[in-house]
XYZ file of C-alpha atoms in Angstrom:
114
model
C 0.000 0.000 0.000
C 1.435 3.260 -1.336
C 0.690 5.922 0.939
C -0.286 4.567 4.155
C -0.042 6.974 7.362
C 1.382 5.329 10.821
C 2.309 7.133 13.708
C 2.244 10.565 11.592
C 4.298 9.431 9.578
C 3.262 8.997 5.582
C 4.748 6.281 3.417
C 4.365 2.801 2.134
C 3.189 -0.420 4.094
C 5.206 -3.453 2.820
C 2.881 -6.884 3.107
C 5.333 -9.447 2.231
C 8.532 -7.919 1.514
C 11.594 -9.748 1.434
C 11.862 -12.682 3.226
C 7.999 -12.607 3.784
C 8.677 -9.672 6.062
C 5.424 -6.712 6.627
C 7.216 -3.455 7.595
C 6.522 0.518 7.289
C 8.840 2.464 5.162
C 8.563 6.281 5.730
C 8.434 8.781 3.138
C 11.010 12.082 3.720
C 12.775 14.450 1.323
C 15.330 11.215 0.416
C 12.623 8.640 0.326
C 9.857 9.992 -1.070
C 9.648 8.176 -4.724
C 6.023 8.839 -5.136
C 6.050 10.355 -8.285
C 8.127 7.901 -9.987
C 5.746 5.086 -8.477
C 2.844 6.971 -9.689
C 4.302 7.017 -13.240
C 5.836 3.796 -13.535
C 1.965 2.209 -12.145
C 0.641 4.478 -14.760
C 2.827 2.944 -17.388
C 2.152 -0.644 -16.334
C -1.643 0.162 -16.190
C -1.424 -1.860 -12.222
C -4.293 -0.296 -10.090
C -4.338 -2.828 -7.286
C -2.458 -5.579 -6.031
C 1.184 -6.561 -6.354
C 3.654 -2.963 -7.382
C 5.559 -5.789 -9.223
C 2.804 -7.062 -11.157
C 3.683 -10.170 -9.338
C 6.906 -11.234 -10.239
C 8.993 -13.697 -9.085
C 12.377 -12.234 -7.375
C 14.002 -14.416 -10.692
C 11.583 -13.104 -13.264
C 12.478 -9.621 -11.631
C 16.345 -10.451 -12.009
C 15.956 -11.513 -15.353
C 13.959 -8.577 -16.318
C 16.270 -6.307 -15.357
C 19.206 -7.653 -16.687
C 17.836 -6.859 -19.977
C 19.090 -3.511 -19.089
C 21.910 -3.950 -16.480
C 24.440 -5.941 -15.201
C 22.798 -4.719 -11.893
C 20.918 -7.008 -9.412
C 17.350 -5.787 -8.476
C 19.111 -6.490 -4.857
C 22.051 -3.817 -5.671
C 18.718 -1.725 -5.220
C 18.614 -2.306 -1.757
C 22.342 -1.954 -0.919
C 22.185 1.755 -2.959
C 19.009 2.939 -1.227
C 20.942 2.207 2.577
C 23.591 3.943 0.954
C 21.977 7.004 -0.243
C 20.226 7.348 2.418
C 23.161 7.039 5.198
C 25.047 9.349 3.177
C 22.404 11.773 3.275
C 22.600 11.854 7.106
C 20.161 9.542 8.071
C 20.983 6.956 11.219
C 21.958 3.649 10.827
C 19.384 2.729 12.746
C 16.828 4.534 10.726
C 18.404 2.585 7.435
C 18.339 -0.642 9.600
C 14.012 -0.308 9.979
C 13.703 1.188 6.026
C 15.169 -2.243 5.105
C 13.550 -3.991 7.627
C 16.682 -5.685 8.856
C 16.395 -7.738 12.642
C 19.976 -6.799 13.114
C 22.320 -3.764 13.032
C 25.278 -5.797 11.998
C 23.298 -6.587 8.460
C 22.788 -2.865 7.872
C 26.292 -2.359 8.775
C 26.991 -4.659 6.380
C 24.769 -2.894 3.409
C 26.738 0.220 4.271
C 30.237 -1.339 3.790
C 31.095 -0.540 7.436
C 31.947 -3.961 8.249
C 33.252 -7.025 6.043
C 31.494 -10.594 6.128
């Protein structure tokens, strides 16, 4: 759900994102992508139901590699990037992603090695 309000804050409500995981991503000056979403739904002609127009994570990968060498999950790793460079807490990176630990984030943000 796109833009979902919780706790004053406006953004989007994740059912089952990865690893089946429901979480509440808030919208703010570095996350707030909803006029892209609104034009890429718009192009897809999606009005309800899954953003992805329910693709697999594989169909996604292999969808996008007709464009990229990029993995959708390089997505993820640039968004905790962008938005810890632009001042936000690891901790606030940590629930955007909906990781259970700091160490992952940490991880995303090259601040620690495997």
């Amino acid at each position: 759900d796109m833009n979902k309000t919780y706790q004053g804050h406006t953004g989007v409500d994740v059912q089952r994102g990865k690893g089946n995981k429901q979480r509440f991503v808030i919208y703010d000056e570095l996350t707030d992508y909803t006029q892209i979403t609104a034009y890429y739904l718009d192009s897809t002609g999606i009005t309800r139901g899954l953003v992805l127009g329910g693709l697999k994570p594989r169909q996604l990968q292999n969808r996008v590699k007709l464009y990229t060498d990029a993995k959708p999950h390089d997505l993820r790793r640039s968004y905790a990037k962008l938005l810890h460079n632009g001042g936000r807490s690891v901790e606030f990176v940590k629930q955007q992603l909906g990781h259970s630990s700091l160490s992952t984030t940490f991880l995303y943000l090259g601040l620690i090695e495997k």
